[in-house]
CSV table of C-alpha atoms in Angstrom, one decimal:
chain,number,residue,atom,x,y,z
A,698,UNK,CA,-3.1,46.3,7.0
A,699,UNK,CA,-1.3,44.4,9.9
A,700,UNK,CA,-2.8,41.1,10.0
A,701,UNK,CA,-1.7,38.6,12.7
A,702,UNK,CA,-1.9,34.6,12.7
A,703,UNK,CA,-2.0,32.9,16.8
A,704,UNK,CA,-1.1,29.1,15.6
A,705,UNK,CA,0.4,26.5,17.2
A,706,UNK,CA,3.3,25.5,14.7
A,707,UNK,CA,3.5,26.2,11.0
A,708,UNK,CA,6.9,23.8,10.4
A,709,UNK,CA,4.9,20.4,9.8
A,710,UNK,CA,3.1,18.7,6.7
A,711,UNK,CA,-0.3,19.2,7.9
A,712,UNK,CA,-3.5,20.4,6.1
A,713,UNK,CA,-3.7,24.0,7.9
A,714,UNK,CA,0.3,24.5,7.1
A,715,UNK,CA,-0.5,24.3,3.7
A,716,UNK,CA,-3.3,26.4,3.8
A,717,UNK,CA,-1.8,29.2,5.8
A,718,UNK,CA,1.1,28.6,3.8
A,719,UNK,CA,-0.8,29.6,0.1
A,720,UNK,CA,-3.5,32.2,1.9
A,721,UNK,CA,-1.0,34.5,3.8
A,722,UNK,CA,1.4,34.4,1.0
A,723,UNK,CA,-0.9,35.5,-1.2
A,724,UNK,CA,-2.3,38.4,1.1
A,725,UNK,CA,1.4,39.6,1.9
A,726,UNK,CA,2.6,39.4,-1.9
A,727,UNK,CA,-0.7,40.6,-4.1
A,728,UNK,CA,-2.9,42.4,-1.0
A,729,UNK,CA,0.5,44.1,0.4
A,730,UNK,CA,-0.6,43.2,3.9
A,731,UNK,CA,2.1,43.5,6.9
A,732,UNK,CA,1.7,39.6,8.0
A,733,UNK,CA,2.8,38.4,11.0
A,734,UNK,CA,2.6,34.8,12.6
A,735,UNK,CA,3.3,33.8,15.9
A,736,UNK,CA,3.5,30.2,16.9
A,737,UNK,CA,4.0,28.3,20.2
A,738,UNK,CA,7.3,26.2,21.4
A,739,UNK,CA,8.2,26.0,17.3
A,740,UNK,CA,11.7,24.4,17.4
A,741,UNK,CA,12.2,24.1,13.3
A,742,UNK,CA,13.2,27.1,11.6
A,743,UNK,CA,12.9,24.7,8.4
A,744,UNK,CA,9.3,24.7,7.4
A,745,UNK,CA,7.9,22.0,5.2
A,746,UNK,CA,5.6,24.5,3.1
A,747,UNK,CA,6.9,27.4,1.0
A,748,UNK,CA,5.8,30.4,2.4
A,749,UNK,CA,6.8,34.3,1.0
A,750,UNK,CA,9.6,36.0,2.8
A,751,UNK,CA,7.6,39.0,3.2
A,752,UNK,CA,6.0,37.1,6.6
A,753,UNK,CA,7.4,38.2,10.2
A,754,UNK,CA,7.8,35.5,12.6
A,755,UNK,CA,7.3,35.2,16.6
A,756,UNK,CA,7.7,32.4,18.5
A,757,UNK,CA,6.7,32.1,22.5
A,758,UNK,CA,8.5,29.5,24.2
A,759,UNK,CA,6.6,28.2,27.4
A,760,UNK,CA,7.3,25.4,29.7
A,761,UNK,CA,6.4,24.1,33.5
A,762,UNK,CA,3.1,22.9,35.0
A,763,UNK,CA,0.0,23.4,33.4
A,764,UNK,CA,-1.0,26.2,35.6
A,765,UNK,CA,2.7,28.0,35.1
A,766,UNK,CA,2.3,27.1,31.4
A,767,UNK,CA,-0.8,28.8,30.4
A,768,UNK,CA,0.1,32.0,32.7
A,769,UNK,CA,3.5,31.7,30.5
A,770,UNK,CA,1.8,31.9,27.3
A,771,UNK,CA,-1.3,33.7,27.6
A,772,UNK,CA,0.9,36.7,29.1
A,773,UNK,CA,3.5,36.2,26.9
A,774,UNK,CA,0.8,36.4,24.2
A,775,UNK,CA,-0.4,39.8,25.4
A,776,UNK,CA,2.7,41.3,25.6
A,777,UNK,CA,3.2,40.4,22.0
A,778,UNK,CA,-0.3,41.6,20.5
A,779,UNK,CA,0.1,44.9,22.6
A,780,UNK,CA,3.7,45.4,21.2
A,781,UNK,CA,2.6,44.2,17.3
A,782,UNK,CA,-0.8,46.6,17.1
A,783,UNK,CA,-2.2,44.4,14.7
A,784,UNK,CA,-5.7,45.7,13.0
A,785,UNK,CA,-7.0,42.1,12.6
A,786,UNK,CA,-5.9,38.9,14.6
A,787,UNK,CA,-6.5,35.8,13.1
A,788,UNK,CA,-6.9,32.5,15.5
A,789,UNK,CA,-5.6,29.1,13.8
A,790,UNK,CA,-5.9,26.5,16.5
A,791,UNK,CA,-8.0,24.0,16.8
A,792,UNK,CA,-7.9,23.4,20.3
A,793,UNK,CA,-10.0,24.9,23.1
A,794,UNK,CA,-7.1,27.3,24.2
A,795,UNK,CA,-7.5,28.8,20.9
A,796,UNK,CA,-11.9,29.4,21.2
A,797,UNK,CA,-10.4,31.1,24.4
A,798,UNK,CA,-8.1,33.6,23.3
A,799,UNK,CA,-10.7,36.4,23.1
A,800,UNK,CA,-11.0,36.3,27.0
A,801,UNK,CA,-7.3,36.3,27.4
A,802,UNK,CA,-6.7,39.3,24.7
A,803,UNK,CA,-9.9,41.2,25.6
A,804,UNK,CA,-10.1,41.9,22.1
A,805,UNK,CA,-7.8,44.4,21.5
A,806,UNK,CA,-9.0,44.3,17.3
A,807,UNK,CA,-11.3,42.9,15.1
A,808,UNK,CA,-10.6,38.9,16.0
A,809,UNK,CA,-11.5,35.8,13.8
A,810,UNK,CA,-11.4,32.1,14.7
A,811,UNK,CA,-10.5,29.7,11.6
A,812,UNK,CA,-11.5,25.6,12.3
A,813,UNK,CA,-9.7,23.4,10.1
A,814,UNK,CA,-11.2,20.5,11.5
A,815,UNK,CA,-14.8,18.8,12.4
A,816,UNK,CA,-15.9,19.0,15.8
A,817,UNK,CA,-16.1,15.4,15.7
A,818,UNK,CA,-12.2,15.0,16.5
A,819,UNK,CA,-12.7,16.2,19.7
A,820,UNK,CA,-14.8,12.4,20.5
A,821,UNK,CA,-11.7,10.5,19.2
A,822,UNK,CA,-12.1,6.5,18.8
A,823,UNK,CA,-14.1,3.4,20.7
A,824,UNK,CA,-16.9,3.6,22.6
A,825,UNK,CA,-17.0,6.3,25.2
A,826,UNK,CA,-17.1,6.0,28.6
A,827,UNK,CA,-20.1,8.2,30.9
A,828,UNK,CA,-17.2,10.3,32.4
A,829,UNK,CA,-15.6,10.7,28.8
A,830,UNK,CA,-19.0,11.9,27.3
A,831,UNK,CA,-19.3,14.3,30.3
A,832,UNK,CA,-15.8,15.7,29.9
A,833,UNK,CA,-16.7,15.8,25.9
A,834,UNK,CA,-20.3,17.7,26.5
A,835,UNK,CA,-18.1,20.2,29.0
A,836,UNK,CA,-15.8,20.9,26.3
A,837,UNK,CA,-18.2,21.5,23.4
A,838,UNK,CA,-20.4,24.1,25.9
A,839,UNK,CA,-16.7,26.0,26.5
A,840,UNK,CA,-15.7,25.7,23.0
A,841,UNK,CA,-19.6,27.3,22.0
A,842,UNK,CA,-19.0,30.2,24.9
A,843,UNK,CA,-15.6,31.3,23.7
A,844,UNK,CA,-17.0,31.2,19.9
A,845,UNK,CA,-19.3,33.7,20.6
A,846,UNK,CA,-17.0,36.3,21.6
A,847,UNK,CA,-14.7,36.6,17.9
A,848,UNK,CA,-16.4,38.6,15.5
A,849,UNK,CA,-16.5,36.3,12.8
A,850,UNK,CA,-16.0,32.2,13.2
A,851,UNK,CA,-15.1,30.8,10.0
A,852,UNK,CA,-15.8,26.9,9.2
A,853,UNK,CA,-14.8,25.4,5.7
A,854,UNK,CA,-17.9,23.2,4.7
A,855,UNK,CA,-21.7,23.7,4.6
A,856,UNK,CA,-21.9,20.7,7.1
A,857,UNK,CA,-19.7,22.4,9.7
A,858,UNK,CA,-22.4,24.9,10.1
A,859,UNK,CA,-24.4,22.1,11.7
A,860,UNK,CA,-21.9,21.8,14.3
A,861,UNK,CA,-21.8,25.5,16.4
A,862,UNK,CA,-24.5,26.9,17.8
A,863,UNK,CA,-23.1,30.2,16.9
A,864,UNK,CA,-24.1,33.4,15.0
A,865,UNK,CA,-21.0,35.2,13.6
A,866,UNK,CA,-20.6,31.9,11.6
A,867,UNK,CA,-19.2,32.4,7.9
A,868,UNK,CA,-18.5,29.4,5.2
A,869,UNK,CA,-15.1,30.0,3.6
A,870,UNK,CA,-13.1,26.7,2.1
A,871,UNK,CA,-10.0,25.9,1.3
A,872,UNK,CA,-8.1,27.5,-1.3
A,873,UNK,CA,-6.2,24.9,-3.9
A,874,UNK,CA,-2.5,24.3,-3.6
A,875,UNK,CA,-1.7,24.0,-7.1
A,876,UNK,CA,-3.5,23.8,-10.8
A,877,UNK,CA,-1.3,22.6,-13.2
A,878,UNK,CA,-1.0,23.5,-16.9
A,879,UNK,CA,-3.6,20.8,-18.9
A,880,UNK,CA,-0.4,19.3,-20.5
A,881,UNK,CA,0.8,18.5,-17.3
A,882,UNK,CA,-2.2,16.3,-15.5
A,883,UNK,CA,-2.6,12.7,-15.1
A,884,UNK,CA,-3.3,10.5,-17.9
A,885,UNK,CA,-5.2,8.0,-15.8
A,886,UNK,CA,-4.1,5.4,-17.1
A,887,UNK,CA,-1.0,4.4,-14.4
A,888,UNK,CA,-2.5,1.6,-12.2
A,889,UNK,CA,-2.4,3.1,-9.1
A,890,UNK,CA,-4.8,5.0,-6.6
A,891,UNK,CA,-3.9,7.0,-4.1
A,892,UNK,CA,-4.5,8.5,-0.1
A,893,UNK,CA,-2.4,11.2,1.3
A,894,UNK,CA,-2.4,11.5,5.1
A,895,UNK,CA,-1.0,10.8,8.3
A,896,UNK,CA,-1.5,7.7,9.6
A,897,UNK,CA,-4.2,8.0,12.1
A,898,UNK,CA,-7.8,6.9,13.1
A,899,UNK,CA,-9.3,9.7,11.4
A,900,UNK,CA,-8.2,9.1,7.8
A,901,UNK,CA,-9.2,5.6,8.1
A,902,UNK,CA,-6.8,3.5,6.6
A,903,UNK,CA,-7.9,0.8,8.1
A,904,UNK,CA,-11.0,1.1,6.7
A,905,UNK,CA,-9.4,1.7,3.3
A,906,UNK,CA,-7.0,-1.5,3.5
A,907,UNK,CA,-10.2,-3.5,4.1
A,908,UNK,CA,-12.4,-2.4,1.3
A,909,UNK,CA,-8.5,-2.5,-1.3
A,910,UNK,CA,-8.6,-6.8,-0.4
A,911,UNK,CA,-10.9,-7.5,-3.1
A,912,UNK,CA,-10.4,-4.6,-5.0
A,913,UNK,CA,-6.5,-6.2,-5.4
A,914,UNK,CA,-8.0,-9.3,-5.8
A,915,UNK,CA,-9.8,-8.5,-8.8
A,916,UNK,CA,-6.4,-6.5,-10.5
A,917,UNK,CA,-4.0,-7.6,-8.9
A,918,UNK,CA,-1.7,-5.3,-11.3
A,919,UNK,CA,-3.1,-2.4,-9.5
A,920,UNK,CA,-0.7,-0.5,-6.7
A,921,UNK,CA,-2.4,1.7,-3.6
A,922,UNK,CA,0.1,4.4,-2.2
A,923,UNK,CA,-0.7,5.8,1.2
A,924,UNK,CA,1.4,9.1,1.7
A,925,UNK,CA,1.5,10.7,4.8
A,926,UNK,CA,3.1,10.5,8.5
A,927,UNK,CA,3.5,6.7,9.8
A,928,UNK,CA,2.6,6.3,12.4
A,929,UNK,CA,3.9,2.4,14.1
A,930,UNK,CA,1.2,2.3,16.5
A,931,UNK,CA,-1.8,2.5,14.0
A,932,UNK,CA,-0.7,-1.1,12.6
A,933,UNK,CA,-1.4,-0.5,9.2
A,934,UNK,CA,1.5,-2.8,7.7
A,935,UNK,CA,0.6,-5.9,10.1
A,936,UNK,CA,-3.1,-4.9,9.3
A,937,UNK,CA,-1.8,-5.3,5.2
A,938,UNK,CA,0.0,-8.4,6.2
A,939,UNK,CA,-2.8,-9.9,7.9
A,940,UNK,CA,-5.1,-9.2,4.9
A,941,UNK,CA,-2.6,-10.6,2.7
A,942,UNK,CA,-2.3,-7.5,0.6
A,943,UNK,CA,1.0,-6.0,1.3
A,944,UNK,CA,2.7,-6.3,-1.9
A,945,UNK,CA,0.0,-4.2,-3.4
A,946,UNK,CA,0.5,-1.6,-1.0
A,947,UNK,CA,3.2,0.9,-0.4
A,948,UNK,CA,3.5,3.2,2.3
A,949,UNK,CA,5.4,6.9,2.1
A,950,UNK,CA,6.3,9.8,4.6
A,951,UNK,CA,5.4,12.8,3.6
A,952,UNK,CA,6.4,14.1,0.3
A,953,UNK,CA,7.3,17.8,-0.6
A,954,UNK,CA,6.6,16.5,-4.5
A,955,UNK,CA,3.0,15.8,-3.3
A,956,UNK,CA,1.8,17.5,-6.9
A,957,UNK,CA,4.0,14.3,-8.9
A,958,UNK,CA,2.1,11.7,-7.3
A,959,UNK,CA,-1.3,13.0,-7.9
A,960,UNK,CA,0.1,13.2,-11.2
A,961,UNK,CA,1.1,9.5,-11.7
A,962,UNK,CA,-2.5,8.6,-10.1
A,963,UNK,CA,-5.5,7.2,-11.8
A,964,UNK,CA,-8.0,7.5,-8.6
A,965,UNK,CA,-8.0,9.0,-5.6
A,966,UNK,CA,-9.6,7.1,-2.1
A,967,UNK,CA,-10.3,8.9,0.7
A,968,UNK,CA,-11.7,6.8,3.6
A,969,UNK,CA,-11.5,9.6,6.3
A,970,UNK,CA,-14.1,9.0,9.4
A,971,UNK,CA,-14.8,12.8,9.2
A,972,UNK,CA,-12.6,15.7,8.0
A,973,UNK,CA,-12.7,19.6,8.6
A,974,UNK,CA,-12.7,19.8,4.4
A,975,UNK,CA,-10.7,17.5,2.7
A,976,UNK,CA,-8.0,19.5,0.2
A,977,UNK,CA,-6.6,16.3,-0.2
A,978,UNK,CA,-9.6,15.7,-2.6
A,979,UNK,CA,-9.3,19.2,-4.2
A,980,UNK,CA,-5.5,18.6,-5.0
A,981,UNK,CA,-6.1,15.3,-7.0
A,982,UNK,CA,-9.2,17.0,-8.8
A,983,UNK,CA,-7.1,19.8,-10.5
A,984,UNK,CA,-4.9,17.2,-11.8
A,985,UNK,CA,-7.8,15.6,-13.3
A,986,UNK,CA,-7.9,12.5,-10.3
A,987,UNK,CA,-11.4,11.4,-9.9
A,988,UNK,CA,-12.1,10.6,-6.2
A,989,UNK,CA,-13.9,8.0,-4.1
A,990,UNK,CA,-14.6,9.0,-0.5
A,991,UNK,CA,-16.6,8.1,1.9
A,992,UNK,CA,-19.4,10.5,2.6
A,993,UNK,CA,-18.4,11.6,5.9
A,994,UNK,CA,-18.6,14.6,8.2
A,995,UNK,CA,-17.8,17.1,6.7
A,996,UNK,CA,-16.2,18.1,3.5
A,997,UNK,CA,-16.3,15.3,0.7
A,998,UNK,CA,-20.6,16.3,-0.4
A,999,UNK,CA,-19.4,20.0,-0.7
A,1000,UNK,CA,-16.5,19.0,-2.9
A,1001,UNK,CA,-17.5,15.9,-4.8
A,1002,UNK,CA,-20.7,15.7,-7.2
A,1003,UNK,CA,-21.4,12.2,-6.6
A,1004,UNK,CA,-21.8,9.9,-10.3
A,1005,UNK,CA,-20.5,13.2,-12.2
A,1006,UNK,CA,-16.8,14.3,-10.8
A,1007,UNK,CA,-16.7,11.2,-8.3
A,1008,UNK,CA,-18.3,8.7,-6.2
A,1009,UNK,CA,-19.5,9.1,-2.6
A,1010,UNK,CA,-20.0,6.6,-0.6
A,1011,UNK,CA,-22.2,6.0,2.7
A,1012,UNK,CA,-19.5,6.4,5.5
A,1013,UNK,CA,-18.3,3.2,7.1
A,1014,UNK,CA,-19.5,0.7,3.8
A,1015,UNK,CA,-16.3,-0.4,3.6
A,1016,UNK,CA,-17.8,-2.9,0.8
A,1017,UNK,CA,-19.1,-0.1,-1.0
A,1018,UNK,CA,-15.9,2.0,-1.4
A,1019,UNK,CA,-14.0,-0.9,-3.0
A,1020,UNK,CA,-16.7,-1.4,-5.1
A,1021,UNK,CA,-16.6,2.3,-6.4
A,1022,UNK,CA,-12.5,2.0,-6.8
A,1023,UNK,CA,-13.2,-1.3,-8.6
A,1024,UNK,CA,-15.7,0.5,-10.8
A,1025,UNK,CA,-13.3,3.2,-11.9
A,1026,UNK,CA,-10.4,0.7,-12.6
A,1027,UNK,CA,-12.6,-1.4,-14.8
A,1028,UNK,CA,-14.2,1.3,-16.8
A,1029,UNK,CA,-11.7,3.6,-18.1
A,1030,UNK,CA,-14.2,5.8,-20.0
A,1031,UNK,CA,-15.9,7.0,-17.2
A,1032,UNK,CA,-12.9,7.7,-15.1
A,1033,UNK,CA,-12.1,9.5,-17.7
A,1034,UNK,CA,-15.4,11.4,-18.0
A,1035,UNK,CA,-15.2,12.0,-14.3
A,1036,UNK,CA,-11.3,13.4,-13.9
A,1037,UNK,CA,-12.3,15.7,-16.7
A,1038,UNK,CA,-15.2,17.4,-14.9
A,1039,UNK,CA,-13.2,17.5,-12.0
A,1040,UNK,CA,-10.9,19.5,-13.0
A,1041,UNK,CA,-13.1,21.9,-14.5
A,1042,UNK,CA,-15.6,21.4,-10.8
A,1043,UNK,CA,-12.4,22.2,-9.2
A,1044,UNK,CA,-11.9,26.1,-10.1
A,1045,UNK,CA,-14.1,27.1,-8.0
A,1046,UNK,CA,-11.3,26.7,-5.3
A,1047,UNK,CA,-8.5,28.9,-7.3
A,1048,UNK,CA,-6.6,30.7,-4.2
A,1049,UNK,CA,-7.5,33.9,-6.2
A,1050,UNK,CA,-10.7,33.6,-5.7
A,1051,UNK,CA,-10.8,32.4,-2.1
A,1052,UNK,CA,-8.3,35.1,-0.8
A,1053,UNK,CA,-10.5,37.6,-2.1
A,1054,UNK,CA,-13.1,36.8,0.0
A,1055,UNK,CA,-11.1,36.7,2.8
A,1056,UNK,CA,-9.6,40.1,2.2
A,1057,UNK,CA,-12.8,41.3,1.7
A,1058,UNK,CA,-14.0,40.0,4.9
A,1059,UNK,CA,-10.9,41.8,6.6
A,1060,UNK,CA,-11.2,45.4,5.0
A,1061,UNK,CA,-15.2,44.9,6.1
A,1062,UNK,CA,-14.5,44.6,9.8
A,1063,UNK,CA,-12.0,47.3,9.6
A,1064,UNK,CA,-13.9,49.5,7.8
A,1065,UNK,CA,-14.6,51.5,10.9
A,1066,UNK,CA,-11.5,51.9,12.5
């Protein structure tokens, strides 16, 4: 089966990298699928994420106005599908453009539309403005209308259902990155916790620097390690010098080794103001890291079993998630307790499994051709 991915770019450290990264390898080297991927204005032939060698790569370089860029790439695009003849496309973009590609294809196969992320990224931060909430509602109708046209529109949580007023809507999460050997997870007994993501508003790191004051306070022999893309602008180190916590924090790009760190954690914090799943939680769990997050939309009540493989918090109690790290730091039993059943929780995410589905889901809408 010819399957084709429509992304933006796969070179980066981001979430849907690493998903694409696990799923298509594994269709390409245990399904025998004829995978190709074509990505837009991609300038790094280097890509952060492993990914089989059996995969084909296209890459459509566009440029100009915004008028002469979108006639660039959506014929460009055309051109491509009609010369690939692919029997399913697959649409990994989280932008509107991507909700639109059925119009532009006219559907030449079977088409499905992956989100990656909540809805809610498309409000953004601060108060909005009437003419922002009006551009906002505008967007959401389009991104609904072009929905409805791909024969299947696949969201990774329970909670994103909530979201789409859509009916071809089909719940399939994130398959794991890794599960290591049992002799090979964390001991929990390293004083540190850790957050993996780029620095932005929606991982809340602000958020999480606030609630780690007292936390630090309390053990001050504790270490948080924030890994992900820095980003200056966010003001996360003047926000830890401000708070007068900076020599208990530690701040790292991105990390190919991601699996070590987990491994030399004891808890895992996420403090994300929503999330589209949140495999950063998944990827601590299988090396037996019990996680705090804040219970936001969506992702971290699908994942986490709150009191039994974690703790969830009530989103924005910034008191409440230091608490809950302080909690697990001081009793080491029930960290324990909880990294255990986490691990085992966590199998239910084995890419195995979720590939299957999504093979199954391809060989069912190309049953008929």
């Amino acid at each position: 089966m010819k399957l084709v991915y429509i992304v933006n770019r796969i070179d980066g450290p981001g979430g849907l990298e690493r998903v694409l990264s696990i799923k298509a390898s594994m269709l390409a080297d245990h399904y025998d699928y004829d995978i190709h991927v074509i990505t837009l204005n991609q300038k790094e032939s280097t890509l952060f994420y492993d990914f089989s060698p059996k995969l084909t790569y296209h890459n459509i370089t566009v440029n100009g106005n915004p008028l002469l860029y979108i006639y660039r790439y959506t014929s460009r695009l055309r051109n491509m599908i009609k010369r690939l003849d692919p029997d399913v496309i697959a649409v990994c973009d989280d932008g509107l453009k991507g909700l639109l590609v059925p119009l532009v294809l006219g559907k030449p196969c079977p088409m499905i539309y992956e989100r990656h992320v909540s809805r809610n990224v498309e409000i953004g931060r601060g108060k909005q403005s009437l003419l922002r909430k009006i551009v906002t509602s505008i967007k959401f109708r389009l991104m609904n209308f072009g929905g409805k046209f791909y024969d299947r529109f696949i969201v990774l949580t329970q909670g994103n259902l909530n979201e789409w007023k859509l009916k071809n809507l089909q719940v399939i999460p994130n398959p794991l990155s890794f599960y290591p050997d049992e002799n090979d997870i964390s001991t929990l007994l390293n004083k540190k916790v850790i957050a993996v993501g780029k620095h932005s508003f929606q991982k809340g790191y602000d958020r999480l620097l606030q609630s780690w004051k007292p936390v630090v306070e309390k053990s001050p022999d504790w270490e948080l390690d924030i890994y992900g893309t820095i980003n200056e602008k966010e003001g996360l180190q003047d926000l830890a010098n401000k708070l007068g916590i900076s020599e208990s924090v530690n701040f790292y790009p991105p990390v190919k080794n991601i699996a070590e760190k987990y491994k030399e954690a004891s808890i895992y914090a996420m403090s994300s103001r929503y999330e589209g799943f949140g495999m950063v939680l998944t990827e601590a769990m299988a090396y037996g890291v019990p996680c705090v997050s804040f219970d936001c939309h969506y992702g971290p009540s699908d994942i986490i079993s709150d009191k039994e493989n974690g703790l969830l918090i009530k989103n924005n109690d910034i008191d409440g998630l230091g608490n809950a790290i302080d909690f697990l730091i001081e009793n080491e039993e029930t960290r324990m307790s909880m990294g255990k059943k986490a691990r085992i929780d966590v199998q239910r995410y084995l890419p195995e499994k979720i590939v299957s589905v999504w093979d199954d889901l391809f060989r069912s809408l190309t049953a008929n051709k």
